[in-house]
mmCIF file of C-alpha atoms in Angstrom:
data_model
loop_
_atom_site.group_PDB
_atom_site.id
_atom_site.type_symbol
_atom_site.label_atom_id
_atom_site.label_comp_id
_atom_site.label_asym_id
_atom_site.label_seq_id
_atom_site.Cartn_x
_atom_site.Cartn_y
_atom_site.Cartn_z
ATOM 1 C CA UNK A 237 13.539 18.301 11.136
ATOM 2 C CA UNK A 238 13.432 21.983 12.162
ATOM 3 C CA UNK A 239 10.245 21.371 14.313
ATOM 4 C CA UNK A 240 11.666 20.691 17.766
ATOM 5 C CA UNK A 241 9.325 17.638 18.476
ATOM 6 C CA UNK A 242 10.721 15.582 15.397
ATOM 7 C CA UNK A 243 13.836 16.705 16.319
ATOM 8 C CA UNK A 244 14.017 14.796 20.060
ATOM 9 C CA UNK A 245 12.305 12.075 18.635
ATOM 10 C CA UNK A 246 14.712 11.869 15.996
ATOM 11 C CA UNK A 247 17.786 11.553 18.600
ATOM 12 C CA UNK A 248 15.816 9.567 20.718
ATOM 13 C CA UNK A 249 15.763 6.503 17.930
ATOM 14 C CA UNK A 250 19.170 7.650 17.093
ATOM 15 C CA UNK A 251 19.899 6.717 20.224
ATOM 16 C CA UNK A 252 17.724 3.305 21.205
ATOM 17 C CA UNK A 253 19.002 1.857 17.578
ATOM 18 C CA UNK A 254 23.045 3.544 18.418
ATOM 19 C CA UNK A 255 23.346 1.727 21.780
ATOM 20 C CA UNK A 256 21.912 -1.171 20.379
ATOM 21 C CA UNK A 257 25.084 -2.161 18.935
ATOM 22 C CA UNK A 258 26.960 -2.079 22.131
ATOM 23 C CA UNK A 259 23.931 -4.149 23.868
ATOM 24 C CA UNK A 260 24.848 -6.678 21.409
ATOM 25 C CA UNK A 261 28.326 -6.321 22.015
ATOM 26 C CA UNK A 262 27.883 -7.340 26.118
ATOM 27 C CA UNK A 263 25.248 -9.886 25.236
ATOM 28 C CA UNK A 264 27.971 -11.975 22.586
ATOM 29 C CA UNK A 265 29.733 -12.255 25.398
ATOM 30 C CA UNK A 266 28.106 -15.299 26.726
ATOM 31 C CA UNK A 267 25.061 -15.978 24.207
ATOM 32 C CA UNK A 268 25.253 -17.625 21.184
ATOM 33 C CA UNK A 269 24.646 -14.980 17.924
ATOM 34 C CA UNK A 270 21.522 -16.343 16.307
ATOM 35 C CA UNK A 271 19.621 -17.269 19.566
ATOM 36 C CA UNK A 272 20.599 -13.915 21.421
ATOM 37 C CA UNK A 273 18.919 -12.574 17.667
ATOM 38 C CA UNK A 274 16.059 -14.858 18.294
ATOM 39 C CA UNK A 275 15.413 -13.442 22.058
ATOM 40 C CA UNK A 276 15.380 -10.115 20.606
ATOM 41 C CA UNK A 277 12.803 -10.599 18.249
ATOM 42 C CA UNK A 278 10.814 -12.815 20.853
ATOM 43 C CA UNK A 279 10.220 -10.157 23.382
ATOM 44 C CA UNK A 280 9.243 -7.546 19.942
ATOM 45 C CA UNK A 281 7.015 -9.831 18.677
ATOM 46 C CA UNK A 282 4.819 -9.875 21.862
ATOM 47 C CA UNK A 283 4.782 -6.203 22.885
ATOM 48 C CA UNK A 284 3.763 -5.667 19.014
ATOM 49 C CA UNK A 285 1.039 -8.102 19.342
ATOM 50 C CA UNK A 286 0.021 -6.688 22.538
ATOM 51 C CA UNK A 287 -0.081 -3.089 21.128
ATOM 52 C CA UNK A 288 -1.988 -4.957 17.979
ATOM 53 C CA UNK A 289 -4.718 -6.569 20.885
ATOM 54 C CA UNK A 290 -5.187 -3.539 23.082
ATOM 55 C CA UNK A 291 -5.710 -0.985 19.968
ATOM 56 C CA UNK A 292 -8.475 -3.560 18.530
ATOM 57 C CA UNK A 293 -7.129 -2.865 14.953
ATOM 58 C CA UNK A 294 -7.435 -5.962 12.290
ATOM 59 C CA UNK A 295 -5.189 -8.655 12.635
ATOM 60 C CA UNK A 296 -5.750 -11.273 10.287
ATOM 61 C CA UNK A 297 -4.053 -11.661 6.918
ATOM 62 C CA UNK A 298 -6.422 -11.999 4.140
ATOM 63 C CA UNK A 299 -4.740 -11.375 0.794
ATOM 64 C CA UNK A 300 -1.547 -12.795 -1.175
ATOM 65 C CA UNK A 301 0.335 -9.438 -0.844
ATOM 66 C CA UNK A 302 -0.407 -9.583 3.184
ATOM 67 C CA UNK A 303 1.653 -12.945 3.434
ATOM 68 C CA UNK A 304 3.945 -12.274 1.082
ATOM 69 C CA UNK A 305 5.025 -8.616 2.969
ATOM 70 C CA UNK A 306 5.400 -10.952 6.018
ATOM 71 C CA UNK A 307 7.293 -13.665 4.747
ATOM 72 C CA UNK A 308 9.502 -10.558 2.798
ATOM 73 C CA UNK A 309 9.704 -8.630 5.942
ATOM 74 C CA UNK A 310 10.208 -11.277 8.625
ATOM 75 C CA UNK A 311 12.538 -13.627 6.824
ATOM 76 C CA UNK A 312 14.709 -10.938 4.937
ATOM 77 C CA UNK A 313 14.277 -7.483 6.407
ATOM 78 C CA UNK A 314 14.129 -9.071 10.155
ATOM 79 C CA UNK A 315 15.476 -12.522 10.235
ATOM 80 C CA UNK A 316 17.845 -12.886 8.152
ATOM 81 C CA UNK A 317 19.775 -9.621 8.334
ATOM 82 C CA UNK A 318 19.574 -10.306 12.444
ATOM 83 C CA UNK A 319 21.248 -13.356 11.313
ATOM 84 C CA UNK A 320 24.350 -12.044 9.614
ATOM 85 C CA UNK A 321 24.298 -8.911 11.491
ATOM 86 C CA UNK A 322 24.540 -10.973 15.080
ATOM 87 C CA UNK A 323 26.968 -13.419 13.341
ATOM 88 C CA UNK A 324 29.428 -10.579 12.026
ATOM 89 C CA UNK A 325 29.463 -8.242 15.360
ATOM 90 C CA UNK A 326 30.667 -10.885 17.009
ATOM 91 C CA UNK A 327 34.014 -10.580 15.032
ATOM 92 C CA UNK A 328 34.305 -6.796 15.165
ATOM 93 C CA UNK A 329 33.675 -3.744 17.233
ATOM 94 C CA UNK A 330 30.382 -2.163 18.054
ATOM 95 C CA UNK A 331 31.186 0.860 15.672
ATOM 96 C CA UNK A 332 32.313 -1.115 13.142
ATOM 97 C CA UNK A 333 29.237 -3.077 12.666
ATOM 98 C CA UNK A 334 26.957 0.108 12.797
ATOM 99 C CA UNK A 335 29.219 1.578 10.428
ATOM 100 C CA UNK A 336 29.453 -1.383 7.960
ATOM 101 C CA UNK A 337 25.379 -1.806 8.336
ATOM 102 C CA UNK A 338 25.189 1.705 7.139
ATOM 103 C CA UNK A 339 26.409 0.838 4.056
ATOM 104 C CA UNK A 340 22.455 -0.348 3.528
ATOM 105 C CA UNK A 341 21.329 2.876 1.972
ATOM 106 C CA UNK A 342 23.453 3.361 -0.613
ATOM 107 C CA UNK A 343 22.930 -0.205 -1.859
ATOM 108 C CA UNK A 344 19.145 -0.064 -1.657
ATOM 109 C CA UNK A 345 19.031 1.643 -4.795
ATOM 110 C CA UNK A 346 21.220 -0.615 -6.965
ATOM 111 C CA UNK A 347 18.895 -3.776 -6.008
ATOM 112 C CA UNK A 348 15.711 -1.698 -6.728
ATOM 113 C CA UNK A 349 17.119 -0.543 -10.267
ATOM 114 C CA UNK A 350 17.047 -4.463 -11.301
ATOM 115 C CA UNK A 351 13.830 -5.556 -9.483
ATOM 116 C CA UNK A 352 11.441 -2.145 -10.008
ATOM 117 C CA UNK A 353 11.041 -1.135 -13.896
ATOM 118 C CA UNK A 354 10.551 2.127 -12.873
ATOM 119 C CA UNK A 355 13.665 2.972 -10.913
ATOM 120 C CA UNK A 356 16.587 4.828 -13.020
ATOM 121 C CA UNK A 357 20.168 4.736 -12.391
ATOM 122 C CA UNK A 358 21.927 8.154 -12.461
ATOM 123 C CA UNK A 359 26.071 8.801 -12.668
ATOM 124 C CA UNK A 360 25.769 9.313 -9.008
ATOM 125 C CA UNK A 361 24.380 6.529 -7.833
ATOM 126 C CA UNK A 362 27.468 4.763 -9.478
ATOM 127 C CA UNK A 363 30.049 6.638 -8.297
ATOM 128 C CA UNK A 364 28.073 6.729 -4.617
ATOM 129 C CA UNK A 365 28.314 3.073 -4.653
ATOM 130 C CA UNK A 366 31.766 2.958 -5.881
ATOM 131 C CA UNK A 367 32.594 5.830 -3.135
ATOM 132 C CA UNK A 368 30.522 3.827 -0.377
ATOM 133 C CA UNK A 369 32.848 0.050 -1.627
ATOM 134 C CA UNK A 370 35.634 2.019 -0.594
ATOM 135 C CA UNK A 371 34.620 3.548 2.657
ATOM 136 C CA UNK A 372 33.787 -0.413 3.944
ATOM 137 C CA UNK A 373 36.655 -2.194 1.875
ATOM 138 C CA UNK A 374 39.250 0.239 3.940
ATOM 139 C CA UNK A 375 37.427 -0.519 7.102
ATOM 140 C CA UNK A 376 37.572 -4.315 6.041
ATOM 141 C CA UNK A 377 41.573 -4.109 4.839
ATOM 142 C CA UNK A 378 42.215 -2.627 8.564
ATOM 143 C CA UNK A 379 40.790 -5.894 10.084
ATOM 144 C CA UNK A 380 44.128 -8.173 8.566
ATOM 145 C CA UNK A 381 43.005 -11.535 9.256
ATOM 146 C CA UNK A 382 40.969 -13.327 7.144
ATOM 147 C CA UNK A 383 39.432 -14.967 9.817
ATOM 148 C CA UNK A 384 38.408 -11.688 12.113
ATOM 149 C CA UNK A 385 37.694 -8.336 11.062
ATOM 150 C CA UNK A 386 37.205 -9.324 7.138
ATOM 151 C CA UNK A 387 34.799 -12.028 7.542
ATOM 152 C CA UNK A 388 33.146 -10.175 10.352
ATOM 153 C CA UNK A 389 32.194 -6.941 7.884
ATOM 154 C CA UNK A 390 31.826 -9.418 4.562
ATOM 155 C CA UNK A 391 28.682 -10.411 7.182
ATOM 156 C CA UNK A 392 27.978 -7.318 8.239
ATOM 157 C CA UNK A 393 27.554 -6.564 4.168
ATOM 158 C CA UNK A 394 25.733 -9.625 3.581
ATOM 159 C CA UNK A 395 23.542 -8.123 6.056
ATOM 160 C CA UNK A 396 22.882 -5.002 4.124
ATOM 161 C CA UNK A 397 22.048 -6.524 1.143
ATOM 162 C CA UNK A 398 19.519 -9.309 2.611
ATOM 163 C CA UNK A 399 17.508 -6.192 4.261
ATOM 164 C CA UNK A 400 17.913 -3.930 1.276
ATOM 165 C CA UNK A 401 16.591 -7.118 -0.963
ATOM 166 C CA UNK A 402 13.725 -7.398 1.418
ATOM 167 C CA UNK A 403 12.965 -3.302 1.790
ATOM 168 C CA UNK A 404 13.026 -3.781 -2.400
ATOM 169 C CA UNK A 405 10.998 -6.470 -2.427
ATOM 170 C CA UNK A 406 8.334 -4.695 -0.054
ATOM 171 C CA UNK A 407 7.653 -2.370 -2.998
ATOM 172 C CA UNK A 408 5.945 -4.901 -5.348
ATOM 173 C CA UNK A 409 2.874 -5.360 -2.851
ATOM 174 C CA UNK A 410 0.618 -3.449 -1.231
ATOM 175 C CA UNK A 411 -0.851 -4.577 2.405
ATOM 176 C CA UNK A 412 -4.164 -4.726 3.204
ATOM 177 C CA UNK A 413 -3.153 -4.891 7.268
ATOM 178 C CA UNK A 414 -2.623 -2.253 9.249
ATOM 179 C CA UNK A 415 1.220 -1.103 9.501
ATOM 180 C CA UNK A 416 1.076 -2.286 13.356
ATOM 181 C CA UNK A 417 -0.191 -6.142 12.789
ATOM 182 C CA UNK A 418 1.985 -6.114 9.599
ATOM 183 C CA UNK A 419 5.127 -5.825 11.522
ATOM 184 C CA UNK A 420 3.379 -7.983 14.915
ATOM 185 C CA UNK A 421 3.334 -10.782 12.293
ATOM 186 C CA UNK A 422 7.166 -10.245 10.531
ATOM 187 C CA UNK A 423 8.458 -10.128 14.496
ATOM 188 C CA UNK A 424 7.399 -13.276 14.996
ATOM 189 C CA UNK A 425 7.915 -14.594 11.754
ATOM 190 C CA UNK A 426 11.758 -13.416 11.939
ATOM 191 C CA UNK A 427 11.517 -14.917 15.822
ATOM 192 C CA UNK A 428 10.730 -18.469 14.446
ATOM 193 C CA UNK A 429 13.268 -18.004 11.113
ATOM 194 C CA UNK A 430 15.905 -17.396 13.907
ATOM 195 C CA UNK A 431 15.012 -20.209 16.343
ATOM 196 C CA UNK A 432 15.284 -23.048 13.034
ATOM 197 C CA UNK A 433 18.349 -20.979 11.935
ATOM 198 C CA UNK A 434 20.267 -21.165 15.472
ATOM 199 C CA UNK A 435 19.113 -24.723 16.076
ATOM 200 C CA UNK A 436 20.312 -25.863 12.712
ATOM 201 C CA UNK A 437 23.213 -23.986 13.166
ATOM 202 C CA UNK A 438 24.641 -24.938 16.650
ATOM 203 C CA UNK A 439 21.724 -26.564 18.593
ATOM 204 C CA UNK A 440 21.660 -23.970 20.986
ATOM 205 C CA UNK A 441 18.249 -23.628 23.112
ATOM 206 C CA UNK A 442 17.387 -21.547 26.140
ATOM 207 C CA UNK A 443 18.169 -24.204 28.454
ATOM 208 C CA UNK A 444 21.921 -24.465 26.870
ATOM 209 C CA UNK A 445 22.698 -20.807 28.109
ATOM 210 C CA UNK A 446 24.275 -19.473 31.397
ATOM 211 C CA UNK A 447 22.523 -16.415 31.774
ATOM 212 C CA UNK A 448 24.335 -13.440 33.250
ATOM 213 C CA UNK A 449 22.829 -10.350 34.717
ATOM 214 C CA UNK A 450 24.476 -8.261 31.807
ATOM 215 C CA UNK A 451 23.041 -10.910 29.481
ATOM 216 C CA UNK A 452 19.909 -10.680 30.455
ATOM 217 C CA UNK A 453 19.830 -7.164 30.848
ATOM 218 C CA UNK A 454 21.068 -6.860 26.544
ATOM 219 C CA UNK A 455 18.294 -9.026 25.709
ATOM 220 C CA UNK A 456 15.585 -6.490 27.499
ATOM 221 C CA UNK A 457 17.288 -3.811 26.568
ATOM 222 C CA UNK A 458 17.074 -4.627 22.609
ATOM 223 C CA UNK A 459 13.764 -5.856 22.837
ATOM 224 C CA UNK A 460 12.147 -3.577 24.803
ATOM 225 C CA UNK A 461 13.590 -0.328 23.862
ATOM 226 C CA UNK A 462 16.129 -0.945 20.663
ATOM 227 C CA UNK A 463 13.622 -3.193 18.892
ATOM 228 C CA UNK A 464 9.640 -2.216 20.041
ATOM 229 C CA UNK A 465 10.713 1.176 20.982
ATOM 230 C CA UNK A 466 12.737 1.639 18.324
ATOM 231 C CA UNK A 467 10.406 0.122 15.318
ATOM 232 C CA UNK A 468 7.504 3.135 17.591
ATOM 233 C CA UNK A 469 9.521 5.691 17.061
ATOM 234 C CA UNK A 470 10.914 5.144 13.589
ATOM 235 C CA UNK A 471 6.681 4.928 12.551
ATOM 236 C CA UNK A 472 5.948 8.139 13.638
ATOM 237 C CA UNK A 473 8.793 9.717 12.002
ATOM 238 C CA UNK A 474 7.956 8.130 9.125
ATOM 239 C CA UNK A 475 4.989 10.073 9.191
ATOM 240 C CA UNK A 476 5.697 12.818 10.059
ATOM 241 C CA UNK A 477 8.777 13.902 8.531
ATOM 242 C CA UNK A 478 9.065 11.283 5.342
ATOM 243 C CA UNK A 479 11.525 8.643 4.187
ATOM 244 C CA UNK A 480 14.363 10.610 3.102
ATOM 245 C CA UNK A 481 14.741 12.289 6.394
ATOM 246 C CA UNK A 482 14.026 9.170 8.541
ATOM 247 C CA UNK A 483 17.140 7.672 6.249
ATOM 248 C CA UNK A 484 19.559 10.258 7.725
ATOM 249 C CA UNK A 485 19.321 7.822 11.362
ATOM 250 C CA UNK A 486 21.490 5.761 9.535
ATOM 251 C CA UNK A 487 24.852 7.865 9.825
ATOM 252 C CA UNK A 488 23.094 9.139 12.937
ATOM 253 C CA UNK A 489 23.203 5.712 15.233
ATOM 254 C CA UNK A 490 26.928 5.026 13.925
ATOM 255 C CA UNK A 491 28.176 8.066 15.423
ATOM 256 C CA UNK A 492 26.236 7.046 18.722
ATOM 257 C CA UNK A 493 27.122 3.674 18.404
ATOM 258 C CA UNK A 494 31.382 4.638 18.110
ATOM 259 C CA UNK A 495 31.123 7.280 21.022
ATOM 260 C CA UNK A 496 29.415 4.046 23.589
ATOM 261 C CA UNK A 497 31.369 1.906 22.512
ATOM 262 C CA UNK A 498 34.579 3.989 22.973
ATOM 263 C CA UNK A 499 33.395 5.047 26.277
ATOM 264 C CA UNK A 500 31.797 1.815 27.726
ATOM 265 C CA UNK A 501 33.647 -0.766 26.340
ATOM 266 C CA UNK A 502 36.844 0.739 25.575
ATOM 267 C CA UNK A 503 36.819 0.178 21.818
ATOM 268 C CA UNK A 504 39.472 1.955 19.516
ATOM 269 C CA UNK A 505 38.413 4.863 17.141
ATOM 270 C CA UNK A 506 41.094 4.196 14.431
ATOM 271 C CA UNK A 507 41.787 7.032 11.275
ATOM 272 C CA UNK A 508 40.811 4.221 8.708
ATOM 273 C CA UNK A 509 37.437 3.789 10.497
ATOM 274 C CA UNK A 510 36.710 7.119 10.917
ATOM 275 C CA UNK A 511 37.981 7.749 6.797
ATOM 276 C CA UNK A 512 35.787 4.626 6.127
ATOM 277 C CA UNK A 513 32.709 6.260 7.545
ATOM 278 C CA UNK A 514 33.450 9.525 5.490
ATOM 279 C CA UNK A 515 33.559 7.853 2.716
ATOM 280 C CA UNK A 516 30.318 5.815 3.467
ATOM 281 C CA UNK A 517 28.355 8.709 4.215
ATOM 282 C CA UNK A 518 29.420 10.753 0.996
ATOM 283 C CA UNK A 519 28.500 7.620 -1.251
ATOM 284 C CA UNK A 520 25.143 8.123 0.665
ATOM 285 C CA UNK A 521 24.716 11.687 -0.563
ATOM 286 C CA UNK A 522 25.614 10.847 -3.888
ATOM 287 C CA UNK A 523 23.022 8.080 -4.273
ATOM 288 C CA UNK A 524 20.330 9.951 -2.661
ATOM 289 C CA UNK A 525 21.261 13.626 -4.268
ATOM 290 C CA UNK A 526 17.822 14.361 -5.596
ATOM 291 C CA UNK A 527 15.665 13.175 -2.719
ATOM 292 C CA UNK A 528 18.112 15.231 -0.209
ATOM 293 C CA UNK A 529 18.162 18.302 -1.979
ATOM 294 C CA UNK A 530 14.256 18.333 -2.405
ATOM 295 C CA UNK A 531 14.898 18.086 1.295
ATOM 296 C CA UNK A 532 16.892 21.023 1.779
ATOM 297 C CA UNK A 533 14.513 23.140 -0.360
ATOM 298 C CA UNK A 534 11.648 21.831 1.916
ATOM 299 C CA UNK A 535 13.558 22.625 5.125
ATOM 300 C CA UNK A 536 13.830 26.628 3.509
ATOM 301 C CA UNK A 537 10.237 26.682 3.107
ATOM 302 C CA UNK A 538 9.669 25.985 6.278
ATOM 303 C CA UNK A 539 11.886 28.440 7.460
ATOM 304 C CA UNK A 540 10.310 30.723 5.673
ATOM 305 C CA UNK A 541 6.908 29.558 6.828
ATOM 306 C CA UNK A 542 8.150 29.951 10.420
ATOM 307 C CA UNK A 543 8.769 33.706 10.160
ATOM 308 C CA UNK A 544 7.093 35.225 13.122
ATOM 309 C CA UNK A 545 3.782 37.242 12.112
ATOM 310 C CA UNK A 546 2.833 40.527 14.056
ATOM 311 C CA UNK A 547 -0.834 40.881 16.076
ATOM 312 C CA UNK A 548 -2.408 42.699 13.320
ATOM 313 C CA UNK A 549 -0.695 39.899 10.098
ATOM 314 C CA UNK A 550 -2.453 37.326 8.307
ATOM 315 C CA UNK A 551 0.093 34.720 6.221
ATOM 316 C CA UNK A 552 -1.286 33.937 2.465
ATOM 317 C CA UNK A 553 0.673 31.406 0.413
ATOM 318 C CA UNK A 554 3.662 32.832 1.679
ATOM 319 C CA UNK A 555 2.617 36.539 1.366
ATOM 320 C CA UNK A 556 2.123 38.479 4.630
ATOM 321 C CA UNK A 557 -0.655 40.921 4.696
ATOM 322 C CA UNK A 558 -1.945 43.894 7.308
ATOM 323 C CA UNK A 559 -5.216 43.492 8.747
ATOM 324 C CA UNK A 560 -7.287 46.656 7.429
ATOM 325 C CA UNK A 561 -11.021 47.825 6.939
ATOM 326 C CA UNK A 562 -10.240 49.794 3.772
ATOM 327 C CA UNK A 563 -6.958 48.326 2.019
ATOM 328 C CA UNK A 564 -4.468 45.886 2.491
ATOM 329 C CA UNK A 565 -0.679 46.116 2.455
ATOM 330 C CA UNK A 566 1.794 43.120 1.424
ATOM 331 C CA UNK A 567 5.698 42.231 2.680
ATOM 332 C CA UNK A 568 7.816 39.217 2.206
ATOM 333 C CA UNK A 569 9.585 37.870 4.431
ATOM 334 C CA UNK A 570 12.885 39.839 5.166
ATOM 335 C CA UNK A 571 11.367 42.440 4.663
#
């Protein structure tokens, strides 16, 4: 995260997956939850399966694990945490729902201790849940009706722990497709999840909708950019600067999230959110303690790496050394 380049990048999808929320917010405005989910995915699944086409890379799924990653990732990770996720924000704020889906993290964990027999769980991933159950129960308290803000975030949860079954599940197989068609398939997988789930749910089709400009607009917008764009960008971070730093966009895209939806739509920033959210992100740190301080070690290294070397300096495992014919001379950095 020091190198400049993964920084932008790193704001940009902190930004594409932060106003996402408020797209959502305009677009519940006149389209039904699970079919404005089920446009979303629709336009993603064919830009993926363009990019999939044009590149020429292998497309076909050929082993169990292949399937089984889709059906994990498009029904759970995609479609059915669209599902709740859609269903909840349209009971509470923009922020709220980014800050209640960041719970997801901290979570993650918990599910993979009982599913993966090699996963441990420490003191502080019990007291980071614990910490993280208060953060969204005195978000959820703040809501007072039963049938508004508290069933909107008990959604938004049940949303969080569908994808962090899914992300959990993900670990038991390993794909034999590319990471490209892998995710071309679980977009439209999730797409067709969401169609039966809407139609089952309310009937609602295309042809049921009126749709508005700003409508329209919300369902480009998270396809395009929130969803394609987004899913782009959070790839080549994953590559280049690992998991545990890619994690951090979760308590990034909140924060964007609150700010456009204060500023566009007029939505309150209340203490108890903001306290919520604290407490939220501090279960998060507890949970992921190791991982985040090997982090913080690695982000000193490279610090240290990044120490400016003079014309006539040659940098050896961290040593710095004088170019000379007859001897050499050594200084560490600081010196």
């Amino acid at each position: 995260m020091t190198d400049m380049k993964n920084a932008l990048l790193f704001g940009a999808l902190a930004l594409v997956w932060g106003t996402a929320f408020t797209a959502i917010e305009i677009g519940l405005e006149t389209l039904p939850p699970l079919l404005f989910a089920a446009a979303r995915l629709d336009i993603a699944a064919v830009i993926f399966t363009g990019v999939v086409l044009v590149s020429r890379i292998r497309w076909l799924p050929r082993t169990k694990p292949d399937v089984a990653l889709i059906l994990s990732n498009g029904i759970l990770v995609i479609g059915a945490q669209f599902a709740f996720a859609f269903l909840g924000q349209s009971y509470v704020t923009s922020g709220v729902a980014a800050i209640i889906i960041s719970f997801t993290p901290i979570i993650t964990p918990l599910i993979a201790i009982r599913l993966l027999p090699m996963e441990r769980i420490y003191v502080t991933d019990v007291i980071g849940l614990c910490t993280g159950l208060a953060g969204v129960t005195a978000i959820a308290i703040a809501g007072g009706s039963f049938d508004g803000q508290l069933l909107g975030v008990g959604l938004l949860v049940a949303a969080a722990l569908v994808f962090a079954l899914g992300s959990v599940l993900t670990e038991r197989w390993t794909a034999r497709l590319p990471t490209m068609s892998l995710y071309a398939w679980s977009m439209a997988t999730g797409a067709v999840f969401l169609h039966i789930t809407s139609y089952a749910y309310s009937g609602a089709s295309f042809g049921d909708v009126a749709w508005t400009p700003s409508a329209a607009a919300a369902v480009a917008y998270l396809g395009v950019f929130a969803t394609a764009g987004g899913y782009l960008l959070y790839f080549t971070l994953l590559d280049r600067i690992g998991a545990t730093s890619v994690s951090l966009i979760n308590y990034a895209s909140p924060v964007v999230a609150t700010l456009f939806g204060a500023t566009l739509l007029g939505e309150q920033i209340t203490v108890t959110t903001v306290a919520g959210f604290a407490l939220i992100v501090v279960g998060f740190a507890l949970c992921n303690i190791r991982p985040l301080w090997r982090l913080l070690r690695s982000a000193r290294n490279t610090d240290d790496s990044d120490w400016s070397l003079e014309r006539d300096e040659v940098r050896v495992r961290g040593n710095v050394y004088k170019k000379q014919t007859d001897s050499q001379t050594c200084r560490q950095p600081g010196d």
